[in-house]
Every structure is written in C-alpha cells, then in structure tokens.
Amino acid sequence: RKEVEQDPGPFNVPEGATVAFNCTYSNSASQSFFWYRQDCRKEPKLLMSVYSSGNEDGRFTAQLNRASQYISLLIRDSKLSDSATYLCVVPTPHSGGSNYKLTFGKGTLLTVNP
Amino acid sequence: EAGVTQSPTHLIKTRGQQVTLRCSPISGHTSVYWYQQALGLGLQFLLWYDEGEERNRGNFPPRFSGRQFPNYSSELNVNALELEDSALYLCASSLAGGAGEQFFGPGTRLTVL
C-alpha cells in the first residue's frame, strides 16, 4: 500500500451537493492527519486537522478510522468556491519515530458547477 | 502577522545552470520544509530543516541541497538544472516537530529551458 492514497477524481458536482473524498494510509503509527486545500496555481492551505475520531467545521466533516487506516472528508451543501484540489496529509515517522515528515496524497480535484 | 515568504516568485533558467531559492518562515517557526510540485503532480517532499540542521531528505539527487540560517530562513539550491526540474517549489514552516501543521509560502515557479 502506498504511504498515502486518495481518490483520483476528478469530482464534478452541482452546487448544493454533498461530496466525500477518501484517503488511506499505510503507516499505523501515524497519529494526526490533515486535509489541505489547494487552489489552481496557489499554495496549499490547511483546511482541517484530525486528531481523534473526527472533526467538524461548518459544512466540512473529517472522519478517521484508525482500524482501517482510512480518512474521509465530507463537504455538504457544496459552493462554487469549494472548487479546488483537496490533499490528504499524513505525518509518517522517520528515523526510529523521533522525526516525522508530512506525506501528501496526490490530491482530488473537485469542481462545483452552477 | 506575516506569513511564509518566498523569493523570487518566478524564475527562468537554462539547462546546466544553478539556482537558489529563498524562504522566510513565520516568526516563531523553527522548521522549514521544501517541496517540489511539478505540473499535474502531487507535492514531493525535498528537505526539512530545523534549528539549522537537516532533519530529513526526500528521494532527490544530491544536486538538490539547502541550508537554514540562524534566523531560520532557508535556501534551496539546485545545481546542473535539468528540464524536469521545472516545477513550483514550495516552502513551508511549522513549529518544531515535523508532525504538526505546516504553513506554505506562495512558491517559486521555476522554468528550465
């Protein structure tokens, strides 16, 4: 299994739709997780952090299933402005666990249509 | 509060040349990370510096190198440029640790002709 694997997409949904992205990770020692958003030709920006079973922020819900090594991001009532690439990010241990690096998934492109 | 800054924003070089990219982290952040994002591809981890030392390195050849200065700013150097080095180079910073949230700069877009 790859370190971080995401739905390849792209996803095209109408405004108001609910859309979910999935992400799996290979290292069971990973403890915290992130979803970043990247607009076209811009830098990634943190969308949500996930430290326990899940996190909710308005229309966005992130869920974590440690047993299955699976993270999801749910967007409800999609807006045109949600169109972006969503990156699943997993800290993976390095050098015996004292150092970590963030491993980014390849991203899932979402386009919300009027 | 100022975010992560990078310079230059754009750069055009020819094959075989050398380039230096610069990054200033958010005030109080001691860790700086460099990533390469080629067109249509995901972020590839390049280097991580913390407290002036290299902590981790991605799967890139030795012609990619860098350093971190006492004020925590950082440089990324790429020698003997190749066409496939054309990409967006992103710098990010975080509080020390490596597993925490990273904040990205706007990137430097490098084109190698």
JSON list of N, CA and C in Angstrom, two decimals, chain B residues 56-104:
[
{"chain": "B", "resi": 56, "resn": "ASN", "atom": "N", "xyz": [15.59, 15.69, 7.54]},
{"chain": "B", "resi": 56, "resn": "ASN", "atom": "CA", "xyz": [15.04, 14.64, 6.68]},
{"chain": "B", "resi": 56, "resn": "ASN", "atom": "C", "xyz": [15.20, 15.08, 5.24]},
{"chain": "B", "resi": 57, "resn": "ARG", "atom": "N", "xyz": [15.32, 14.10, 4.37]},
{"chain": "B", "resi": 57, "resn": "ARG", "atom": "CA", "xyz": [15.54, 14.39, 2.98]},
{"chain": "B", "resi": 57, "resn": "ARG", "atom": "C", "xyz": [14.67, 13.46, 2.13]},
{"chain": "B", "resi": 58, "resn": "GLY", "atom": "N", "xyz": [14.08, 14.00, 1.10]},
{"chain": "B", "resi": 58, "resn": "GLY", "atom": "CA", "xyz": [13.27, 13.18, 0.21]},
{"chain": "B", "resi": 58, "resn": "GLY", "atom": "C", "xyz": [14.13, 12.48, -0.82]},
{"chain": "B", "resi": 59, "resn": "ASN", "atom": "N", "xyz": [13.49, 11.79, -1.73]},
{"chain": "B", "resi": 59, "resn": "ASN", "atom": "CA", "xyz": [14.18, 10.99, -2.72]},
{"chain": "B", "resi": 59, "resn": "ASN", "atom": "C", "xyz": [14.58, 11.85, -3.92]},
{"chain": "B", "resi": 60, "resn": "PHE", "atom": "N", "xyz": [15.53, 12.72, -3.71]},
{"chain": "B", "resi": 60, "resn": "PHE", "atom": "CA", "xyz": [16.02, 13.61, -4.76]},
{"chain": "B", "resi": 60, "resn": "PHE", "atom": "C", "xyz": [17.54, 13.48, -4.84]},
{"chain": "B", "resi": 61, "resn": "PRO", "atom": "N", "xyz": [18.11, 13.74, -6.04]},
{"chain": "B", "resi": 61, "resn": "PRO", "atom": "CA", "xyz": [19.57, 13.61, -6.18]},
{"chain": "B", "resi": 61, "resn": "PRO", "atom": "C", "xyz": [20.31, 14.68, -5.38]},
{"chain": "B", "resi": 62, "resn": "PRO", "atom": "N", "xyz": [21.60, 14.47, -5.15]},
{"chain": "B", "resi": 62, "resn": "PRO", "atom": "CA", "xyz": [22.40, 15.40, -4.32]},
{"chain": "B", "resi": 62, "resn": "PRO", "atom": "C", "xyz": [22.50, 16.81, -4.90]},
{"chain": "B", "resi": 63, "resn": "ARG", "atom": "N", "xyz": [22.18, 16.99, -6.17]},
{"chain": "B", "resi": 63, "resn": "ARG", "atom": "CA", "xyz": [22.28, 18.34, -6.71]},
{"chain": "B", "resi": 63, "resn": "ARG", "atom": "C", "xyz": [21.19, 19.26, -6.13]},
{"chain": "B", "resi": 64, "resn": "PHE", "atom": "N", "xyz": [20.25, 18.66, -5.41]},
{"chain": "B", "resi": 64, "resn": "PHE", "atom": "CA", "xyz": [19.29, 19.45, -4.64]},
{"chain": "B", "resi": 64, "resn": "PHE", "atom": "C", "xyz": [19.85, 19.55, -3.21]},
{"chain": "B", "resi": 65, "resn": "SER", "atom": "N", "xyz": [20.12, 20.76, -2.78]},
{"chain": "B", "resi": 65, "resn": "SER", "atom": "CA", "xyz": [20.66, 20.93, -1.43]},
{"chain": "B", "resi": 65, "resn": "SER", "atom": "C", "xyz": [20.11, 22.22, -0.85]},
{"chain": "B", "resi": 66, "resn": "GLY", "atom": "N", "xyz": [20.39, 22.42, 0.42]},
{"chain": "B", "resi": 66, "resn": "GLY", "atom": "CA", "xyz": [19.92, 23.65, 1.02]},
{"chain": "B", "resi": 66, "resn": "GLY", "atom": "C", "xyz": [20.60, 23.90, 2.34]},
{"chain": "B", "resi": 67, "resn": "ARG", "atom": "N", "xyz": [20.12, 24.92, 3.00]},
{"chain": "B", "resi": 67, "resn": "ARG", "atom": "CA", "xyz": [20.62, 25.21, 4.33]},
{"chain": "B", "resi": 67, "resn": "ARG", "atom": "C", "xyz": [19.61, 26.10, 5.05]},
{"chain": "B", "resi": 68, "resn": "GLN", "atom": "N", "xyz": [19.78, 26.14, 6.36]},
{"chain": "B", "resi": 68, "resn": "GLN", "atom": "CA", "xyz": [18.95, 27.02, 7.18]},
{"chain": "B", "resi": 68, "resn": "GLN", "atom": "C", "xyz": [19.87, 27.93, 7.97]},
{"chain": "B", "resi": 69, "resn": "PHE", "atom": "N", "xyz": [19.52, 29.19, 8.02]},
{"chain": "B", "resi": 69, "resn": "PHE", "atom": "CA", "xyz": [20.34, 30.20, 8.67]},
{"chain": "B", "resi": 69, "resn": "PHE", "atom": "C", "xyz": [19.91, 30.38, 10.13]},
{"chain": "B", "resi": 70, "resn": "PRO", "atom": "N", "xyz": [20.77, 31.07, 10.94]},
{"chain": "B", "resi": 70, "resn": "PRO", "atom": "CA", "xyz": [20.42, 31.27, 12.35]},
{"chain": "B", "resi": 70, "resn": "PRO", "atom": "C", "xyz": [19.08, 31.97, 12.56]},
{"chain": "B", "resi": 71, "resn": "ASN", "atom": "N", "xyz": [18.63, 32.77, 11.60]},
{"chain": "B", "resi": 71, "resn": "ASN", "atom": "CA", "xyz": [17.33, 33.42, 11.75]},
{"chain": "B", "resi": 71, "resn": "ASN", "atom": "C", "xyz": [16.19, 32.55, 11.23]},
{"chain": "B", "resi": 72, "resn": "TYR", "atom": "N", "xyz": [16.51, 31.29, 10.93]},
{"chain": "B", "resi": 72, "resn": "TYR", "atom": "CA", "xyz": [15.57, 30.24, 10.50]},
{"chain": "B", "resi": 72, "resn": "TYR", "atom": "C", "xyz": [15.14, 30.37, 9.04]},
{"chain": "B", "resi": 73, "resn": "SER", "atom": "N", "xyz": [15.57, 31.40, 8.34]},
{"chain": "B", "resi": 73, "resn": "SER", "atom": "CA", "xyz": [15.30, 31.44, 6.90]},
{"chain": "B", "resi": 73, "resn": "SER", "atom": "C", "xyz": [16.09, 30.33, 6.22]},
{"chain": "B", "resi": 74, "resn": "SER", "atom": "N", "xyz": [15.74, 30.05, 4.99]},
{"chain": "B", "resi": 74, "resn": "SER", "atom": "CA", "xyz": [16.35, 28.89, 4.34]},
{"chain": "B", "resi": 74, "resn": "SER", "atom": "C", "xyz": [16.57, 29.17, 2.86]},
{"chain": "B", "resi": 75, "resn": "GLU", "atom": "N", "xyz": [17.51, 28.46, 2.31]},
{"chain": "B", "resi": 75, "resn": "GLU", "atom": "CA", "xyz": [17.78, 28.48, 0.88]},
{"chain": "B", "resi": 75, "resn": "GLU", "atom": "C", "xyz": [17.70, 27.07, 0.32]},
{"chain": "B", "resi": 76, "resn": "LEU", "atom": "N", "xyz": [17.19, 26.98, -0.89]},
{"chain": "B", "resi": 76, "resn": "LEU", "atom": "CA", "xyz": [17.24, 25.72, -1.63]},
{"chain": "B", "resi": 76, "resn": "LEU", "atom": "C", "xyz": [18.10, 25.97, -2.86]},
{"chain": "B", "resi": 77, "resn": "ASN", "atom": "N", "xyz": [19.11, 25.15, -3.04]},
{"chain": "B", "resi": 77, "resn": "ASN", "atom": "CA", "xyz": [19.99, 25.25, -4.19]},
{"chain": "B", "resi": 77, "resn": "ASN", "atom": "C", "xyz": [19.79, 24.04, -5.11]},
{"chain": "B", "resi": 78, "resn": "VAL", "atom": "N", "xyz": [19.71, 24.33, -6.38]},
{"chain": "B", "resi": 78, "resn": "VAL", "atom": "CA", "xyz": [19.64, 23.25, -7.35]},
{"chain": "B", "resi": 78, "resn": "VAL", "atom": "C", "xyz": [20.74, 23.47, -8.38]},
{"chain": "B", "resi": 79, "resn": "ASN", "atom": "N", "xyz": [21.64, 22.52, -8.48]},
{"chain": "B", "resi": 79, "resn": "ASN", "atom": "CA", "xyz": [22.74, 22.60, -9.44]},
{"chain": "B", "resi": 79, "resn": "ASN", "atom": "C", "xyz": [22.44, 21.81, -10.69]},
{"chain": "B", "resi": 80, "resn": "ALA", "atom": "N", "xyz": [23.16, 22.13, -11.75]},
{"chain": "B", "resi": 80, "resn": "ALA", "atom": "CA", "xyz": [23.06, 21.38, -13.01]},
{"chain": "B", "resi": 80, "resn": "ALA", "atom": "C", "xyz": [21.59, 21.13, -13.39]},
{"chain": "B", "resi": 81, "resn": "LEU", "atom": "N", "xyz": [20.87, 22.23, -13.55]},
{"chain": "B", "resi": 81, "resn": "LEU", "atom": "CA", "xyz": [19.43, 22.14, -13.80]},
{"chain": "B", "resi": 81, "resn": "LEU", "atom": "C", "xyz": [19.10, 21.27, -15.00]},
{"chain": "B", "resi": 82, "resn": "GLU", "atom": "N", "xyz": [18.03, 20.50, -14.86]},
{"chain": "B", "resi": 82, "resn": "GLU", "atom": "CA", "xyz": [17.52, 19.67, -15.93]},
{"chain": "B", "resi": 82, "resn": "GLU", "atom": "C", "xyz": [16.09, 20.12, -16.26]},
{"chain": "B", "resi": 83, "resn": "LEU", "atom": "N", "xyz": [15.65, 19.78, -17.45]},
{"chain": "B", "resi": 83, "resn": "LEU", "atom": "CA", "xyz": [14.32, 20.22, -17.89]},
{"chain": "B", "resi": 83, "resn": "LEU", "atom": "C", "xyz": [13.23, 19.79, -16.90]},
{"chain": "B", "resi": 84, "resn": "GLU", "atom": "N", "xyz": [13.40, 18.58, -16.37]},
{"chain": "B", "resi": 84, "resn": "GLU", "atom": "CA", "xyz": [12.37, 18.06, -15.46]},
{"chain": "B", "resi": 84, "resn": "GLU", "atom": "C", "xyz": [12.36, 18.72, -14.09]},
{"chain": "B", "resi": 85, "resn": "ASP", "atom": "N", "xyz": [13.30, 19.64, -13.87]},
{"chain": "B", "resi": 85, "resn": "ASP", "atom": "CA", "xyz": [13.28, 20.41, -12.61]},
{"chain": "B", "resi": 85, "resn": "ASP", "atom": "C", "xyz": [12.26, 21.54, -12.68]},
{"chain": "B", "resi": 86, "resn": "SER", "atom": "N", "xyz": [11.68, 21.78, -13.84]},
{"chain": "B", "resi": 86, "resn": "SER", "atom": "CA", "xyz": [10.65, 22.80, -13.96]},
{"chain": "B", "resi": 86, "resn": "SER", "atom": "C", "xyz": [9.47, 22.42, -13.08]},
{"chain": "B", "resi": 87, "resn": "ALA", "atom": "N", "xyz": [9.14, 23.31, -12.16]},
{"chain": "B", "resi": 87, "resn": "ALA", "atom": "CA", "xyz": [8.10, 23.00, -11.18]},
{"chain": "B", "resi": 87, "resn": "ALA", "atom": "C", "xyz": [7.84, 24.21, -10.31]},
{"chain": "B", "resi": 88, "resn": "LEU", "atom": "N", "xyz": [6.82, 24.08, -9.47]},
{"chain": "B", "resi": 88, "resn": "LEU", "atom": "CA", "xyz": [6.57, 25.04, -8.42]},
{"chain": "B", "resi": 88, "resn": "LEU", "atom": "C", "xyz": [7.29, 24.54, -7.17]},
{"chain": "B", "resi": 89, "resn": "TYR", "atom": "N", "xyz": [8.16, 25.35, -6.60]},
{"chain": "B", "resi": 89, "resn": "TYR", "atom": "CA", "xyz": [8.88, 24.97, -5.40]},
{"chain": "B", "resi": 89, "resn": "TYR", "atom": "C", "xyz": [8.25, 25.70, -4.22]},
{"chain": "B", "resi": 90, "resn": "LEU", "atom": "N", "xyz": [7.73, 24.91, -3.32]},
{"chain": "B", "resi": 90, "resn": "LEU", "atom": "CA", "xyz": [7.00, 25.43, -2.17]},
{"chain": "B", "resi": 90, "resn": "LEU", "atom": "C", "xyz": [7.83, 25.28, -0.91]},
{"chain": "B", "resi": 91, "resn": "CYS", "atom": "N", "xyz": [7.81, 26.32, -0.12]},
{"chain": "B", "resi": 91, "resn": "CYS", "atom": "CA", "xyz": [8.43, 26.29, 1.20]},
{"chain": "B", "resi": 91, "resn": "CYS", "atom": "C", "xyz": [7.30, 26.34, 2.22]},
{"chain": "B", "resi": 92, "resn": "ALA", "atom": "N", "xyz": [7.47, 25.62, 3.29]},
{"chain": "B", "resi": 92, "resn": "ALA", "atom": "CA", "xyz": [6.50, 25.65, 4.38]},
{"chain": "B", "resi": 92, "resn": "ALA", "atom": "C", "xyz": [7.25, 25.76, 5.70]},
{"chain": "B", "resi": 93, "resn": "SER", "atom": "N", "xyz": [6.57, 26.29, 6.70]},
{"chain": "B", "resi": 93, "resn": "SER", "atom": "CA", "xyz": [7.20, 26.33, 8.02]},
{"chain": "B", "resi": 93, "resn": "SER", "atom": "C", "xyz": [6.23, 25.81, 9.08]},
{"chain": "B", "resi": 94, "resn": "SER", "atom": "N", "xyz": [6.78, 25.42, 10.18]},
{"chain": "B", "resi": 94, "resn": "SER", "atom": "CA", "xyz": [5.97, 24.95, 11.30]},
{"chain": "B", "resi": 94, "resn": "SER", "atom": "C", "xyz": [6.75, 25.15, 12.59]},
{"chain": "B", "resi": 95, "resn": "LEU", "atom": "N", "xyz": [6.03, 25.03, 13.69]},
{"chain": "B", "resi": 95, "resn": "LEU", "atom": "CA", "xyz": [6.71, 24.91, 14.98]},
{"chain": "B", "resi": 95, "resn": "LEU", "atom": "C", "xyz": [7.51, 23.61, 14.93]},
{"chain": "B", "resi": 96, "resn": "ALA", "atom": "N", "xyz": [8.52, 23.49, 15.69]},
{"chain": "B", "resi": 96, "resn": "ALA", "atom": "CA", "xyz": [9.38, 22.31, 15.63]},
{"chain": "B", "resi": 96, "resn": "ALA", "atom": "C", "xyz": [8.61, 21.04, 15.85]},
{"chain": "B", "resi": 97, "resn": "GLY", "atom": "N", "xyz": [9.03, 19.96, 15.24]},
{"chain": "B", "resi": 97, "resn": "GLY", "atom": "CA", "xyz": [8.42, 18.66, 15.47]},
{"chain": "B", "resi": 97, "resn": "GLY", "atom": "C", "xyz": [8.20, 17.85, 14.23]},
{"chain": "B", "resi": 98, "resn": "GLY", "atom": "N", "xyz": [7.82, 18.46, 13.15]},
{"chain": "B", "resi": 98, "resn": "GLY", "atom": "CA", "xyz": [7.68, 17.73, 11.89]},
{"chain": "B", "resi": 98, "resn": "GLY", "atom": "C", "xyz": [6.32, 17.12, 11.67]},
{"chain": "B", "resi": 99, "resn": "ALA", "atom": "N", "xyz": [5.57, 16.83, 12.73]},
{"chain": "B", "resi": 99, "resn": "ALA", "atom": "CA", "xyz": [4.27, 16.19, 12.55]},
{"chain": "B", "resi": 99, "resn": "ALA", "atom": "C", "xyz": [3.13, 17.18, 12.62]},
{"chain": "B", "resi": 100, "resn": "GLY", "atom": "N", "xyz": [3.45, 18.45, 12.87]},
{"chain": "B", "resi": 100, "resn": "GLY", "atom": "CA", "xyz": [2.40, 19.45, 13.04]},
{"chain": "B", "resi": 100, "resn": "GLY", "atom": "C", "xyz": [2.01, 20.13, 11.75]},
{"chain": "B", "resi": 101, "resn": "GLU", "atom": "N", "xyz": [1.07, 21.03, 11.87]},
{"chain": "B", "resi": 101, "resn": "GLU", "atom": "CA", "xyz": [0.56, 21.75, 10.73]},
{"chain": "B", "resi": 101, "resn": "GLU", "atom": "C", "xyz": [1.67, 22.57, 10.08]},
{"chain": "B", "resi": 102, "resn": "GLN", "atom": "N", "xyz": [1.67, 22.58, 8.78]},
{"chain": "B", "resi": 102, "resn": "GLN", "atom": "CA", "xyz": [2.64, 23.37, 8.04]},
{"chain": "B", "resi": 102, "resn": "GLN", "atom": "C", "xyz": [1.91, 24.47, 7.30]},
{"chain": "B", "resi": 103, "resn": "PHE", "atom": "N", "xyz": [2.58, 25.62, 7.22]},
{"chain": "B", "resi": 103, "resn": "PHE", "atom": "CA", "xyz": [2.02, 26.78, 6.56]},
{"chain": "B", "resi": 103, "resn": "PHE", "atom": "C", "xyz": [2.90, 27.09, 5.36]},
{"chain": "B", "resi": 104, "resn": "PHE", "atom": "N", "xyz": [2.27, 27.21, 4.21]},
{"chain": "B", "resi": 104, "resn": "PHE", "atom": "CA", "xyz": [3.02, 27.32, 2.97]},
{"chain": "B", "resi": 104, "resn": "PHE", "atom": "C", "xyz": [3.19, 28.75, 2.49]}
]
